[in-house]
Amino acid sequence: MKYVLVTGGVVSGLGKGVTASSIGVLLKACGFRVTSIKIDPYLNTDAGTMSPFEHGEVFVLDDGGEVDLDLGNYERFLDLKLTRDNNITTGKIYQSVIEKERRGDYLGKTVQVVPHITDAIQEWIERVAQIPVDGKEGPADVCVIELGGTIGDIESMPFIEALGQFSYRVGPGNFCLVHVSLVPVLSVVGEQKTKPTQHSVRQLRGLGLTPNLLACRSSKELDDNVKEKLSQFCHVPSSSILTLYDVPNIWHIPLLLREQKAHDAILKTLNLRGVTMEPNFKEWIATTKVYDKFHESVRIAMVGKYTNLSDAYLSVLKALLHASVTCNRKLVVDWVPAENLEDDTAKEDPDAYKIAWGFLKGANGILVPGGFGDRGVKGKILAAKYARENSVPYLGICLGMQIAVIEFSRSVLGLHDANSTEFDPKTKNPCVIFMPEGSKTHMGGTMRLGSRRTYFHVADCKSAKLYGNASFVDERHRHRYEVNPDMISQLESAGLSFVGKDETGKRMEIVEFPGHPFFVGAQFHPEFKSRPGKPSPLFLGLITAACERTLVPASKGYTKLANVIINAHSPMLKAHNGNGFKSTSSSLNGVYTSTTTNGVCVDGSC
């Protein structure tokens, strides 16, 4: 087994996750099988209980693992199915060591960070690297490991020590270290400054790790004299110093690596040059060019709770993008804070209220993603009501499906206090209830998680047709509330159709409103299995229906006002540290504020 370690220095948010994914793409294009591991040095055992504001979205795997969003990047870039063990955290390592100590496995030894924690880290990496994740038998050829955080962080020290020992143990021909660092350009002098990278590499070497390649993040390509200076002071050949400069979208990163012969440097370090071929990027280049040339757009209103943080809905954005590319449209996402649709906002901030409703009414389609908590629920219900009554294509995911059921119960059944027990435990008409098998005392890992089977009970429905008239589908779940089975007959008699159910027939998985152009709710999260070139069927259904909807453009006066407000709620305000690639049009991770369309264009990020 060969190992490629990706570390980061100077600052977080440089794009280690995209760099690690792109290295995997490059190696895969050279004919190697690749697997990935993400190390997160935090004490949480997984990402499940972390706020999206803290860490971006929680990505869910087939086995129910709640993991860092970078594993979503790996799965999308490399078309893999990873396991929960592909995400290592400090919490997991310490938990496993303490369990061994309690069992007496250490035979009375004093348990310490070195060697017990460091040995556990190395054993975990070796074990997980052997697990096939590409659908083929046997282990992969290369394991790409990303170490989260920044070199010098206190919490990373046990992992740095373990990886130093690991590199020595597996041998220089089996280990390659790629260090991602920042080369800033000071606006005062316009000069690329190498000192931050020099200090970062010196610190890395002092901790026992020597980089084989430097991947330098900068706004523009590195000057030759800058490369020579970095080579001299960092002891890295200039041919192994790569420039990862700002690009239109992150699909260009693997192409940047190929153009700079990164594969030659990596394969030389791993003694693999004699058994490889030139990277085949014909398909990748064609896809990248397609993303860059779309002109006609499709507008989706994203009605959510975390609209000032795009990474909270990263997989949803990717799934929308995959579907819009299939429909040959440029995706424009209008971020609508759900609270801004509510009557209270109309009184407190009339401008924000007007703009939120303007975005909603100006959209080709409406999407209400998953979430927790009651903030913005009234606004989400109003969005679902507007979509249902005005024939606007609607997709509700997890909570978005439950919102659609609550709205229907109130508006059509006349149950004005209908609600979820999550938001009102004392409601007399609980149309959404806590699942019987759930835990009310522990948050982490207690939801209905991972891949579960949904059976279609109505053959002639939109969802079944989108899935190729399949009799069942396997999709990933993450929820602890469900539609109340005692109300199903009442809801269906009034016009809703629960077309998909679990194996018991009692848990509702997909709901549709017949006669509507596209009004679908899914209890599962279809975004987690969407891939470039293989979009999620439900997202494809939403975008297809949205493309068929024609709209009257907003007035010029409204446009000016909207640009001010959307910047205030722009998802560029915060970004997770796995996706720090900025496009040449002042965008982040391919998502940018559009000055002509009032929204946020999503342009080609994987």
Coordinates of C-alpha atoms in Angstrom, one line a residue:
M1 CA 0.0 0.0 0.0
K2 CA 1.2 3.5 -0.9
Y3 CA 0.2 6.5 1.1
V4 CA -0.1 10.2 0.2
L5 CA -0.5 12.6 3.2
V6 CA -1.9 16.1 2.6
T7 CA -1.3 18.7 5.4
G8 CA -2.0 22.4 5.6
G9 CA 0.0 25.3 7.0
V10 CA -0.2 29.1 7.8
V11 CA -4.0 29.4 7.8
S12 CA -7.1 27.1 7.6
G13 CA -9.5 27.3 4.6
L14 CA -6.8 26.8 1.9
G15 CA -8.6 23.9 0.2
K16 CA -6.8 20.8 1.6
G17 CA -9.9 18.7 1.0
V18 CA -10.2 19.7 -2.7
T19 CA -6.4 19.3 -3.1
A20 CA -6.6 15.8 -1.6
S21 CA -9.6 14.9 -3.8
S22 CA -7.8 16.2 -6.8
I23 CA -4.7 14.2 -6.1
G24 CA -7.0 11.2 -5.9
V25 CA -8.5 12.1 -9.3
L26 CA -5.0 12.5 -10.8
L27 CA -3.8 9.1 -9.5
K28 CA -7.1 7.4 -10.6
A29 CA -6.6 8.9 -14.1
C30 CA -3.1 7.3 -14.1
G31 CA -4.8 3.9 -13.6
F32 CA -4.5 3.4 -9.9
R33 CA -7.2 2.4 -7.4
V34 CA -7.6 5.0 -4.7
T35 CA -9.1 5.3 -1.2
S36 CA -9.3 8.2 1.2
I37 CA -9.0 8.9 4.9
K38 CA -9.8 12.2 6.6
I39 CA -8.3 12.9 10.0
D40 CA -10.2 15.5 12.2
P41 CA -8.3 16.4 15.4
Y42 CA -11.4 17.4 17.4
L43 CA -12.5 15.4 20.4
N44 CA -16.0 14.7 19.0
T45 CA -16.3 11.1 18.1
D46 CA -18.1 12.2 14.9
A47 CA -19.6 15.3 13.2
G48 CA -23.2 14.3 14.1
T49 CA -23.7 16.7 17.0
M50 CA -21.8 19.7 15.6
S51 CA -23.6 22.8 14.4
P52 CA -23.4 23.6 10.7
F53 CA -22.2 27.1 11.7
E54 CA -19.3 25.3 13.5
H55 CA -18.3 22.9 10.9
G56 CA -20.5 23.0 7.8
E57 CA -22.8 20.2 6.8
V58 CA -22.8 16.7 8.3
F59 CA -22.2 14.2 5.5
V60 CA -23.9 10.8 5.9
L61 CA -22.5 7.6 4.6
D62 CA -24.2 4.3 3.6
D63 CA -23.2 2.7 6.9
G64 CA -24.8 5.5 8.9
G65 CA -21.5 7.3 9.7
E66 CA -21.9 11.1 10.3
V67 CA -18.7 12.5 9.0
D68 CA -16.9 15.6 7.9
L69 CA -18.1 17.2 4.6
D70 CA -14.7 16.5 3.0
L71 CA -15.7 12.9 2.7
G72 CA -18.5 14.1 0.5
N73 CA -15.9 15.7 -1.7
Y74 CA -14.0 12.4 -1.9
E75 CA -17.1 10.4 -2.8
R76 CA -18.1 12.9 -5.5
F77 CA -14.7 13.4 -7.0
L78 CA -13.7 9.7 -6.9
D79 CA -17.1 8.0 -7.1
L80 CA -16.4 6.0 -3.9
K81 CA -18.5 4.6 -1.1
L82 CA -16.6 5.3 2.1
T83 CA -17.2 4.0 5.6
R84 CA -17.4 5.7 8.9
D85 CA -13.9 4.5 9.7
N86 CA -12.6 6.6 6.8
N87 CA -13.1 9.6 9.1
I88 CA -10.7 9.4 12.1
T89 CA -11.2 11.8 15.0
T90 CA -9.4 12.3 18.3
G91 CA -12.5 11.2 20.0
K92 CA -12.6 7.8 18.2
I93 CA -9.0 7.1 18.8
Y94 CA -9.1 7.9 22.5
Q95 CA -12.3 6.0 22.9
S96 CA -10.8 2.9 21.4
V97 CA -7.7 3.1 23.5
I98 CA -9.7 3.6 26.7
E99 CA -11.9 0.7 25.9
K100 CA -8.8 -1.5 25.5
E101 CA -7.5 -0.2 28.8
R102 CA -10.7 -1.0 30.6
R103 CA -10.6 -4.6 29.1
G104 CA -7.1 -5.0 30.4
D105 CA -5.6 -5.3 26.9
Y106 CA -2.5 -3.4 27.9
L107 CA -1.7 -5.8 30.8
G108 CA -1.2 -3.2 33.5
K109 CA 1.0 -0.9 31.4
T110 CA 0.8 2.9 32.0
V111 CA -1.3 4.1 29.0
Q112 CA 0.2 7.1 27.3
V113 CA -0.1 9.3 24.2
V114 CA 3.2 7.7 23.0
P115 CA 3.1 4.9 22.2
H116 CA -0.5 3.8 22.8
I117 CA -2.4 6.7 21.1
T118 CA 0.1 7.0 18.3
D119 CA 0.1 3.2 17.7
A120 CA -3.7 3.2 17.6
I121 CA -3.7 5.9 15.0
Q122 CA -1.2 4.0 12.8
E123 CA -3.1 0.7 13.2
W124 CA -6.4 2.5 12.3
I125 CA -4.9 4.0 9.1
E126 CA -3.4 0.6 8.0
R127 CA -6.7 -1.2 8.7
V128 CA -9.0 1.2 6.9
A129 CA -6.7 1.6 3.9
Q130 CA -7.3 -2.1 3.2
I131 CA -11.1 -1.7 2.9
P132 CA -12.2 -1.7 -0.7
V133 CA -14.5 1.4 -1.4
D134 CA -14.7 1.4 -5.2
G135 CA -16.9 -1.7 -5.6
K136 CA -14.0 -3.9 -6.6
E137 CA -12.4 -6.7 -4.6
G138 CA -9.1 -6.3 -2.7
P139 CA -7.5 -3.1 -1.3
A140 CA -6.7 0.0 -3.3
D141 CA -3.2 0.9 -4.6
V142 CA -3.0 4.3 -2.9
C143 CA -4.5 5.8 0.2
V144 CA -4.8 9.6 0.3
I145 CA -4.9 10.9 3.9
E146 CA -5.9 14.4 4.7
L147 CA -4.9 15.8 8.1
G148 CA -7.4 18.5 9.2
G149 CA -6.4 21.7 10.9
T150 CA -3.1 23.6 10.5
I151 CA 0.4 22.5 11.4
G152 CA 1.2 23.7 14.9
D153 CA -2.3 23.2 16.3
I154 CA -2.0 21.6 19.7
E155 CA -4.8 19.1 19.0
S156 CA -2.9 17.8 15.9
M157 CA 0.3 16.9 17.8
P158 CA -0.5 13.2 18.4
F159 CA -1.4 12.7 14.8
I160 CA 1.8 14.5 13.6
E161 CA 3.9 12.2 15.8
A162 CA 2.0 9.1 14.7
L163 CA 2.3 10.1 11.0
G164 CA 6.1 10.8 11.5
Q165 CA 6.5 7.3 12.9
F166 CA 4.3 5.9 10.2
S167 CA 6.3 7.4 7.3
Y168 CA 9.5 5.9 8.8
R169 CA 7.8 2.5 9.3
V170 CA 6.4 2.1 5.8
G171 CA 9.5 3.5 4.2
P172 CA 10.3 6.5 1.9
G173 CA 9.2 4.7 -1.2
N174 CA 5.7 4.2 0.2
F175 CA 5.0 7.6 1.7
C176 CA 4.5 11.0 0.0
L177 CA 3.8 14.2 1.9
V178 CA 2.1 17.1 0.1
H179 CA 2.0 20.3 2.2
V180 CA -0.6 22.9 1.2
S181 CA 0.5 26.4 2.2
L182 CA -0.3 30.1 1.6
V183 CA 1.8 32.4 -0.5
P184 CA 0.1 35.8 0.0
V185 CA 0.4 38.8 -2.2
L186 CA 0.6 42.0 -0.3
S187 CA -1.4 44.7 -2.1
V188 CA 1.0 47.4 -1.0
V189 CA 4.0 46.0 -2.9
G190 CA 2.3 43.4 -5.1
E191 CA 4.9 40.9 -4.3
Q192 CA 4.4 37.2 -3.5
K193 CA 5.7 36.6 0.0
T194 CA 7.3 33.2 0.8
K195 CA 8.1 33.7 4.5
P196 CA 4.8 32.2 5.8
T197 CA 5.4 29.0 3.8
Q198 CA 9.1 28.9 4.9
H199 CA 8.0 29.0 8.6
S200 CA 5.3 26.4 8.1
V201 CA 7.7 24.0 6.4
R202 CA 10.4 24.6 9.1
Q203 CA 7.8 23.8 11.8
L204 CA 6.7 20.7 9.9
R205 CA 10.3 19.5 9.6
G206 CA 10.8 20.2 13.3
L207 CA 8.0 17.8 14.0
G208 CA 9.5 15.0 12.1
L209 CA 7.8 15.3 8.7
T210 CA 9.5 16.4 5.5
P211 CA 7.3 17.5 2.5
N212 CA 7.9 16.0 -0.9
L213 CA 5.7 18.4 -2.6
L214 CA 4.6 22.0 -1.9
A215 CA 1.1 23.0 -3.1
C216 CA 1.1 26.8 -2.8
R217 CA -2.2 28.6 -2.7
S218 CA -2.0 32.1 -4.2
S219 CA -4.2 34.4 -6.2
K220 CA -2.0 34.0 -9.2
E221 CA 0.6 31.6 -10.6
L222 CA 3.9 31.6 -8.7
D223 CA 6.8 33.5 -10.3
D224 CA 9.9 31.5 -11.2
N225 CA 12.0 33.4 -8.7
V226 CA 9.5 32.7 -6.0
K227 CA 9.6 29.0 -6.7
E228 CA 13.4 29.0 -6.6
K229 CA 13.4 30.8 -3.3
L230 CA 10.9 28.3 -1.8
S231 CA 13.0 25.4 -3.2
Q232 CA 16.1 26.8 -1.6
F233 CA 14.7 27.5 1.9
C234 CA 12.2 24.6 2.1
H235 CA 14.5 21.9 0.6
V236 CA 11.9 20.9 -2.1
P237 CA 12.8 20.6 -5.8
S238 CA 11.3 23.5 -7.8
S239 CA 9.6 20.8 -10.1
S240 CA 7.8 19.6 -7.0
I241 CA 6.4 23.1 -6.1
L242 CA 2.9 23.5 -7.4
T243 CA 0.8 26.6 -7.8
L244 CA -2.9 26.3 -6.9
Y245 CA -4.1 29.7 -8.0
D246 CA -7.7 30.9 -8.2
V247 CA -9.7 29.2 -10.9
P248 CA -13.3 29.6 -12.2
N249 CA -14.4 26.3 -10.5
I250 CA -12.8 23.5 -8.5
W251 CA -13.1 21.1 -11.4
H252 CA -10.0 22.9 -12.8
I253 CA -7.8 21.8 -9.8
P254 CA -7.0 18.3 -11.1
L255 CA -6.2 19.8 -14.5
L256 CA -3.8 22.3 -12.7
L257 CA -2.1 19.4 -11.0
R258 CA -1.7 17.5 -14.3
E259 CA -0.4 20.6 -16.2
Q260 CA 2.3 21.0 -13.5
K261 CA 3.3 17.3 -13.6
A262 CA 2.2 16.7 -10.0
H263 CA 1.7 13.0 -10.9
D264 CA 5.3 12.6 -12.0
A265 CA 6.5 14.0 -8.7
I266 CA 4.1 11.9 -6.6
L267 CA 4.8 8.7 -8.6
K268 CA 8.5 9.2 -8.4
T269 CA 8.3 9.5 -4.6
L270 CA 6.2 6.4 -4.4
N271 CA 8.4 4.4 -6.9
L272 CA 5.4 3.9 -9.2
R273 CA 6.6 5.6 -12.4
G274 CA 7.4 2.4 -14.1
V275 CA 3.9 0.9 -13.7
T276 CA 1.7 3.8 -14.7
M277 CA 0.3 5.6 -17.8
E278 CA -0.2 9.2 -18.6
P279 CA -3.3 10.6 -16.9
N280 CA -6.4 10.2 -19.0
F281 CA -8.4 13.4 -18.5
K282 CA -10.5 13.4 -21.7
E283 CA -13.8 13.0 -19.9
W284 CA -12.9 15.4 -17.1
I285 CA -11.8 18.2 -19.5
A286 CA -15.0 17.8 -21.5
T287 CA -17.1 18.1 -18.4
T288 CA -15.1 21.1 -17.2
K289 CA -15.6 22.9 -20.5
V290 CA -19.3 22.2 -20.4
Y291 CA -19.6 23.8 -17.0
D292 CA -17.9 26.9 -18.2
K293 CA -20.1 27.7 -21.2
F294 CA -23.7 27.6 -20.0
H295 CA -25.6 30.9 -20.4
E296 CA -29.2 30.1 -19.8
S297 CA -30.0 29.8 -16.1
V298 CA -32.4 28.1 -13.8
R299 CA -33.2 29.8 -10.5
I300 CA -33.9 27.9 -7.3
A301 CA -35.0 29.5 -4.0
M302 CA -33.2 27.8 -1.1
V303 CA -35.4 28.4 2.0
G304 CA -33.3 27.5 5.0
K305 CA -32.0 28.3 8.4
Y306 CA -28.2 28.5 7.7
T307 CA -28.3 30.7 4.6
N308 CA -25.3 32.7 5.5
L309 CA -23.1 29.6 5.4
S310 CA -23.2 27.8 2.1
D311 CA -21.3 24.7 3.4
A312 CA -24.2 24.0 5.7
Y313 CA -26.0 22.8 2.4
L314 CA -22.9 21.8 0.5
S315 CA -24.2 18.5 -0.8
V316 CA -27.6 20.0 -1.7
L317 CA -25.8 22.7 -3.8
K318 CA -23.7 20.0 -5.5
A319 CA -26.8 17.9 -6.2
L320 CA -28.6 20.9 -7.7
L321 CA -25.5 21.6 -9.8
H322 CA -25.3 18.0 -11.1
A323 CA -28.9 18.2 -12.2
S324 CA -28.7 21.6 -13.7
V325 CA -25.7 20.6 -15.8
T326 CA -27.7 17.6 -17.1
C327 CA -30.4 20.1 -18.1
N328 CA -27.8 22.4 -19.7
R329 CA -28.5 25.3 -17.4
K330 CA -26.4 27.5 -15.2
L331 CA -27.6 27.2 -11.6
V332 CA -28.5 30.3 -9.7
V333 CA -29.4 29.9 -6.1
D334 CA -31.4 32.6 -4.3
W335 CA -30.7 32.2 -0.6
V336 CA -33.9 32.9 1.4
P337 CA -33.6 33.0 5.2
A338 CA -36.8 31.3 6.3
E339 CA -37.5 33.8 9.1
N340 CA -37.6 36.6 6.6
L341 CA -40.8 35.2 5.1
E342 CA -42.6 35.5 8.4
D343 CA -45.0 38.2 9.5
D344 CA -42.7 39.2 12.4
T345 CA -40.0 40.2 9.9
A346 CA -42.6 42.2 7.9
K347 CA -43.0 44.4 11.0
E348 CA -39.4 44.5 12.1
D349 CA -37.6 44.6 8.8
P350 CA -40.0 45.3 5.8
D351 CA -37.1 45.4 3.3
A352 CA -35.8 42.0 4.2
Y353 CA -39.4 40.6 4.1
K354 CA -40.0 42.2 0.7
I355 CA -36.8 40.8 -0.8
A356 CA -37.3 37.3 0.6
W357 CA -40.8 37.1 -0.9
G358 CA -39.4 38.6 -4.1
F359 CA -36.8 35.8 -4.4
L360 CA -39.5 33.2 -3.6
K361 CA -41.9 34.5 -6.3
G362 CA -39.1 35.0 -8.8
A363 CA -37.8 31.5 -8.6
N364 CA -38.2 28.6 -11.1
G365 CA -38.3 26.2 -8.2
I366 CA -38.3 26.1 -4.4
L367 CA -36.2 23.8 -2.2
V368 CA -36.6 23.3 1.6
P369 CA -33.6 21.3 2.9
G370 CA -33.2 19.3 6.1
G371 CA -32.6 20.9 9.5
F372 CA -33.3 20.9 13.2
G373 CA -35.0 23.3 15.6
D374 CA -38.0 25.6 15.3
R375 CA -36.3 28.7 14.0
G376 CA -37.7 29.7 10.6
V377 CA -40.3 26.9 10.6
K378 CA -43.2 29.3 10.0
G379 CA -41.3 30.7 7.0
K380 CA -40.7 27.3 5.6
I381 CA -44.4 26.4 5.9
L382 CA -45.3 29.6 4.0
A383 CA -42.8 28.6 1.3
A384 CA -44.3 25.2 0.9
K385 CA -47.8 26.7 0.9
Y386 CA -46.8 29.2 -1.9
A387 CA -45.3 26.4 -4.0
R388 CA -48.3 24.1 -3.6
E389 CA -50.9 26.8 -4.3
N390 CA -49.0 28.4 -7.2
S391 CA -47.8 25.3 -9.0
V392 CA -44.1 26.1 -8.4
P393 CA -41.9 23.0 -8.5
Y394 CA -41.0 22.1 -4.9
L395 CA -38.6 19.6 -3.3
G396 CA -38.7 19.1 0.5
I397 CA -35.8 17.1 2.0
C398 CA -36.2 15.4 5.4
L399 CA -37.6 18.4 7.4
G400 CA -38.7 19.9 4.1
M401 CA -41.0 16.9 3.6
Q402 CA -42.4 17.2 7.1
I403 CA -43.0 20.9 6.5
A404 CA -45.0 20.0 3.4
V405 CA -47.2 17.6 5.5
I406 CA -47.7 20.2 8.3
E407 CA -48.7 22.9 5.7
F408 CA -51.1 20.5 4.0
S409 CA -52.7 19.5 7.3
R410 CA -53.2 23.2 8.3
S411 CA -54.4 24.5 4.9
V412 CA -56.3 21.6 3.4
L413 CA -57.5 19.6 6.4
G414 CA -58.2 22.7 8.4
L415 CA -56.1 21.5 11.4
H416 CA -54.7 25.0 12.3
D417 CA -52.7 23.7 15.2
A418 CA -51.2 20.8 13.3
N419 CA -47.5 20.6 14.0
S420 CA -44.5 18.4 14.7
T421 CA -43.9 17.4 18.3
E422 CA -40.4 18.6 17.7
F423 CA -41.7 22.2 17.6
D424 CA -44.8 21.8 19.8
P425 CA -44.8 18.7 22.1
K426 CA -48.4 19.5 23.3
T427 CA -50.0 19.9 19.8
K428 CA -53.5 18.3 19.6
N429 CA -52.8 17.3 16.0
P430 CA -49.3 15.9 15.8
C431 CA -48.8 15.1 12.1
V432 CA -45.0 14.6 12.7
I433 CA -43.9 12.6 15.7
F434 CA -40.8 11.3 17.4
M435 CA -39.7 7.9 16.2
P436 CA -40.3 5.1 18.8
E437 CA -36.8 3.8 18.5
G438 CA -35.1 7.2 19.0
S439 CA -33.3 8.3 22.2
K440 CA -34.4 11.4 24.0
T441 CA -31.4 11.5 26.3
H442 CA -28.5 11.1 23.8
M443 CA -28.0 13.2 20.7
G444 CA -25.0 11.5 19.0
G445 CA -25.6 8.6 16.7
T446 CA -29.2 8.0 17.9
M447 CA -31.1 9.0 14.8
R448 CA -32.2 6.8 11.9
L449 CA -29.0 6.9 10.0
G450 CA -27.5 5.5 6.8
S451 CA -28.8 3.6 3.7
R452 CA -32.4 2.4 4.1
R453 CA -34.7 0.9 1.5
T454 CA -37.8 2.7 0.3
Y455 CA -40.5 0.7 -1.6
F456 CA -42.7 2.4 -4.1
H457 CA -46.4 1.8 -3.4
V458 CA -47.7 3.8 -6.3
A459 CA -46.2 2.7 -9.6
D460 CA -47.5 5.6 -11.7
C461 CA -45.9 8.4 -9.7
K462 CA -43.3 11.0 -10.6
S463 CA -40.7 9.7 -8.1
A464 CA -40.8 6.1 -9.4
K465 CA -40.5 7.3 -13.0
L466 CA -37.5 9.4 -12.0
Y467 CA -35.9 6.3 -10.5
G468 CA -36.4 4.4 -13.7
N469 CA -39.6 2.7 -12.6
A470 CA -37.8 0.8 -9.9
S471 CA -39.7 -1.0 -7.3
F472 CA -37.5 0.2 -4.5
V473 CA -34.5 2.6 -3.9
D474 CA -31.8 2.7 -1.3
E475 CA -31.1 6.2 0.0
R476 CA -29.3 7.7 3.0
H477 CA -31.2 8.9 6.0
R478 CA -30.6 11.2 9.0
H479 CA -33.7 11.9 11.1
R480 CA -35.4 11.3 14.4
Y481 CA -39.0 12.4 13.5
E482 CA -41.4 10.9 11.1
V483 CA -44.9 11.5 9.6
N484 CA -47.5 10.3 12.0
P485 CA -48.8 7.0 10.6
D486 CA -52.1 7.5 12.3
M487 CA -52.9 10.5 10.1
I488 CA -52.0 8.9 6.7
S489 CA -55.5 7.9 5.7
Q490 CA -56.8 11.3 6.5
L491 CA -54.0 13.1 4.6
E492 CA -54.4 10.8 1.5
S493 CA -58.2 11.2 1.5
A494 CA -57.6 14.9 1.2
G495 CA -55.2 14.6 -1.8
L496 CA -51.7 13.8 -0.6
S497 CA -50.1 10.6 -1.9
F498 CA -47.5 8.8 0.1
V499 CA -45.9 6.9 -2.8
G500 CA -42.8 5.6 -1.0
K501 CA -42.7 3.7 2.3
D502 CA -40.2 1.6 4.3
E503 CA -40.3 -2.2 4.5
T504 CA -43.0 -2.1 7.2
G505 CA -45.3 0.1 5.2
K506 CA -45.8 2.3 8.2
R507 CA -43.0 4.8 7.8
M508 CA -43.5 7.4 5.1
E509 CA -40.5 8.0 2.8
I510 CA -41.8 9.9 -0.2
V511 CA -44.9 12.2 -0.5
E512 CA -46.3 13.7 -3.7
F513 CA -49.2 16.1 -4.5
P514 CA -50.8 14.7 -7.6
G515 CA -51.8 17.2 -10.3
H516 CA -49.0 19.5 -9.4
P517 CA -46.1 20.0 -11.9
F518 CA -43.6 18.8 -9.2
F519 CA -44.4 18.7 -5.5
V520 CA -42.3 16.0 -3.8
G521 CA -41.0 15.5 -0.3
A522 CA -38.5 12.8 0.7
Q523 CA -37.7 11.7 4.2
F524 CA -34.2 10.6 3.1
H525 CA -31.4 12.8 1.8
P526 CA -31.0 12.2 -1.9
E527 CA -28.2 14.8 -2.2
F528 CA -25.7 12.5 -0.5
K529 CA -25.6 10.0 -3.4
S530 CA -25.6 12.6 -6.3
R531 CA -22.6 12.5 -8.5
P532 CA -21.3 14.5 -11.5
G533 CA -22.9 12.9 -14.6
K534 CA -25.2 10.9 -12.3
P535 CA -27.5 13.4 -10.7
S536 CA -29.9 12.4 -8.0
P537 CA -33.3 11.6 -9.7
L538 CA -35.3 13.8 -7.3
F539 CA -33.0 16.8 -7.9
L540 CA -33.2 16.1 -11.6
G541 CA -37.0 16.1 -11.4
L542 CA -37.0 19.5 -9.6
I543 CA -34.6 21.1 -12.1
T544 CA -36.4 19.7 -15.1
A545 CA -39.7 21.0 -13.8
A546 CA -38.1 24.3 -12.9
C547 CA -36.7 24.7 -16.4
E548 CA -40.2 24.4 -17.8
R549 CA -41.4 27.3 -15.7
T550 CA -41.2 30.8 -17.3
L551 CA -41.0 33.9 -15.2
V552 CA -41.3 37.7 -15.5
P553 CA -37.9 39.3 -14.6
A554 CA -37.7 41.4 -11.4
S555 CA -37.9 45.2 -11.9
K556 CA -34.7 47.3 -12.0
G557 CA -35.5 49.1 -8.8
Y558 CA -36.0 45.7 -7.0
T559 CA -32.7 44.4 -8.4
K560 CA -30.7 47.2 -6.8
L561 CA -32.3 46.6 -3.4
A562 CA -31.8 42.9 -3.7
N563 CA -28.1 43.1 -4.4
V564 CA -27.6 44.9 -1.1
I565 CA -29.5 42.4 0.9
I566 CA -28.2 39.2 -0.7
N567 CA -24.6 40.4 0.0
A568 CA -25.7 40.7 3.7
H569 CA -26.8 37.1 3.7
S570 CA -24.2 35.9 1.3
P571 CA -22.8 32.3 1.9
M572 CA -19.3 33.7 1.2
L573 CA -19.3 35.2 4.7
K574 CA -18.1 31.9 6.1
A575 CA -16.7 28.8 4.6
H576 CA -15.5 25.4 5.8
N577 CA -11.7 24.8 5.6
G578 CA -12.1 22.0 3.0
N579 CA -13.1 24.2 0.0
G580 CA -11.0 27.3 0.0
F581 CA -10.7 27.7 -3.8
K582 CA -11.8 31.1 -5.0
S583 CA -12.8 31.8 -8.6
T584 CA -11.5 34.6 -10.7
S585 CA -14.9 36.4 -10.3
S586 CA -14.6 36.8 -6.5
S587 CA -16.3 33.6 -5.8
L588 CA -15.7 30.9 -3.2
N589 CA -15.7 27.2 -4.2
G590 CA -17.5 28.1 -7.5
V591 CA -20.3 29.9 -5.7
Y592 CA -20.5 33.6 -6.3
T593 CA -22.8 36.6 -5.8
S594 CA -24.3 37.6 -9.2
T595 CA -24.6 41.3 -9.8
T596 CA -27.1 40.8 -12.6
T597 CA -29.4 38.1 -11.2
N598 CA -29.7 39.0 -7.5
G599 CA -28.7 35.4 -6.6
V600 CA -25.8 33.1 -6.1
C601 CA -24.5 31.3 -9.2
V602 CA -23.2 27.8 -8.6
D603 CA -20.7 27.3 -11.4
G604 CA -19.0 24.0 -11.7
S605 CA -17.8 23.0 -8.2
C606 CA -18.0 19.2 -7.9

